[in-house]
Amino acid sequence: SEFEPLSILTTFFSILENGSVQVGELLPCRICGRTFFPVALKKHGPICQKTATKKRKTFDSSRQRAEGTDIPTVKPLKPRPEPPKKPSNWRRKHEEFIATIRAAKGLGQALKEGGKLPPPPPPSYDPDYIQCPYCQRRFNENAADRHINFCKEQAARISNKGKFSTDTKGKSTSRTQVIIVVISTNK
């Protein structure tokens, strides 16, 4: 039958309840590989096959925790929807990279030969980047949040510099009213 022993694995000595020693052969199960006495293997075989074919349910510990409490039902967790994937723009990035490499090679060759330098490649435009309204530079989302606040403060400081008091020539009075102390070294 299907549960016949594969081969003799080892000899096993078992001490029975009455103190006598029984010598037996342990045989492996064809399904799980565990070893048994032949009599026990005949009982184990059908049970092992039945449990091997049955799919186990996933254990829900929250349901078990809620058994002794007043919670009537536990709401099942809804899986979060995956964020939509952005379309891949690897080809455009690759072409920009190749153009940058070629421009660098052309610059190196022009420096070596001593000729005119080629114009720099045009700056690349990345639609994923956010443009700063103050300095027009572009940043990724995290860096843009930090930079725009910083740049806003800097722009406010620069615009406030013109609000100080000035004399008739347009110079800041704080710079024109400096007292210079001359120390004489002659005694």
GROMACS .gro file of C-alpha atoms in nm, residues 4-91:
model
   88
    4GLU     CA    1   0.454   0.083   0.337
    5PRO     CA    2   0.791   0.166   0.490
    6LEU     CA    3   1.054   0.315   0.260
    7SER     CA    4   1.353   0.146   0.420
    8ILE     CA    5   1.494   0.053   0.755
    9LEU     CA    6   1.621   0.377   0.908
   10THR     CA    7   1.752   0.274   1.245
   11THR     CA    8   1.702   0.032   1.529
   12PHE     CA    9   1.522   0.167   1.832
   13PHE     CA   10   1.523   0.035   2.185
   14SER     CA   11   1.215   0.122   2.382
   15ILE     CA   12   1.159   0.048   2.747
   16LEU     CA   13   0.808  -0.075   2.807
   17GLU     CA   14   0.603  -0.002   3.120
   18ASN     CA   15   0.682  -0.340   3.274
   19GLY     CA   16   1.059  -0.274   3.242
   20SER     CA   17   1.131  -0.505   2.950
   21VAL     CA   18   1.324  -0.376   2.649
   22GLN     CA   19   1.168  -0.393   2.303
   23VAL     CA   20   1.385  -0.379   1.992
   24GLY     CA   21   1.216  -0.237   1.688
   25GLU     CA   22   1.285  -0.077   1.354
   26LEU     CA   23   1.191   0.285   1.294
   27LEU     CA   24   1.050   0.352   0.951
   28PRO     CA   25   1.006   0.695   0.786
   29CYS     CA   26   0.669   0.830   0.677
   30ARG     CA   27   0.651   0.893   0.300
   31ILE     CA   28   0.473   1.228   0.349
   32CYS     CA   29   0.638   1.404   0.643
   33GLY     CA   30   0.958   1.202   0.685
   34ARG     CA   31   0.912   1.137   1.058
   35THR     CA   32   1.007   0.790   1.181
   36PHE     CA   33   0.771   0.545   1.354
   37PHE     CA   34   0.743   0.181   1.457
   38PRO     CA   35   0.566  -0.012   1.179
   39VAL     CA   36   0.243  -0.047   1.381
   40ALA     CA   37   0.235   0.325   1.459
   41LEU     CA   38   0.323   0.411   1.098
   42LYS     CA   39   0.010   0.233   0.974
   43LYS     CA   40  -0.202   0.455   1.201
   44HIS     CA   41  -0.003   0.768   1.122
   45GLY     CA   42  -0.009   0.735   0.740
   46PRO     CA   43  -0.378   0.814   0.669
   47ILE     CA   44  -0.383   1.094   0.928
   48CYS     CA   45  -0.066   1.250   0.785
   49GLN     CA   46  -0.203   1.240   0.431
   50LYS     CA   47  -0.531   1.398   0.540
   51THR     CA   48  -0.357   1.685   0.720
   52ALA     CA   49  -0.108   1.737   0.437
   53THR     CA   50  -0.386   1.791   0.180
   54LYS     CA   51  -0.594   2.021   0.405
   55LYS     CA   52  -0.514   2.391   0.376
   56ARG     CA   53  -0.457   2.559   0.710
   57LYS     CA   54  -0.649   2.873   0.799
   58THR     CA   55  -0.449   3.179   0.894
   59PHE     CA   56  -0.461   3.233   1.267
   60ASP     CA   57  -0.634   3.553   1.377
   61SER     CA   58  -0.510   3.643   1.724
   62SER     CA   59  -0.740   3.946   1.747
   63ARG     CA   60  -1.046   3.719   1.729
   64GLN     CA   61  -0.903   3.501   2.004
   65ARG     CA   62  -0.827   3.805   2.223
   66ALA     CA   63  -1.182   3.935   2.174
   67GLU     CA   64  -1.348   3.609   2.287
   68GLY     CA   65  -1.363   3.690   2.659
   69THR     CA   66  -1.447   4.060   2.619
   70ASP     CA   67  -1.755   4.269   2.542
   71ILE     CA   68  -1.644   4.335   2.185
   72PRO     CA   69  -1.925   4.187   1.970
   73THR     CA   70  -1.743   4.168   1.639
   74VAL     CA   71  -1.399   4.255   1.525
   75LYS     CA   72  -1.382   4.458   1.207
   76PRO     CA   73  -1.159   4.294   0.948
   77LEU     CA   74  -0.867   4.502   0.835
   78LYS     CA   75  -0.906   4.632   0.482
   79PRO     CA   76  -0.592   4.606   0.273
   80ARG     CA   77  -0.456   4.943   0.173
   81PRO     CA   78  -0.486   5.020  -0.195
   82GLU     CA   79  -0.149   5.042  -0.365
   83PRO     CA   80  -0.056   5.391  -0.482
   84PRO     CA   81  -0.074   5.428  -0.860
   85LYS     CA   82   0.260   5.372  -1.028
   86LYS     CA   83   0.411   5.665  -1.212
   87PRO     CA   84   0.488   5.599  -1.577
   88SER     CA   85   0.849   5.505  -1.626
   89ASN     CA   86   1.063   5.770  -1.792
   90TRP     CA   87   1.382   5.567  -1.801
   91ARG     CA   88   1.433   5.625  -2.173
   0.00000   0.00000   0.00000
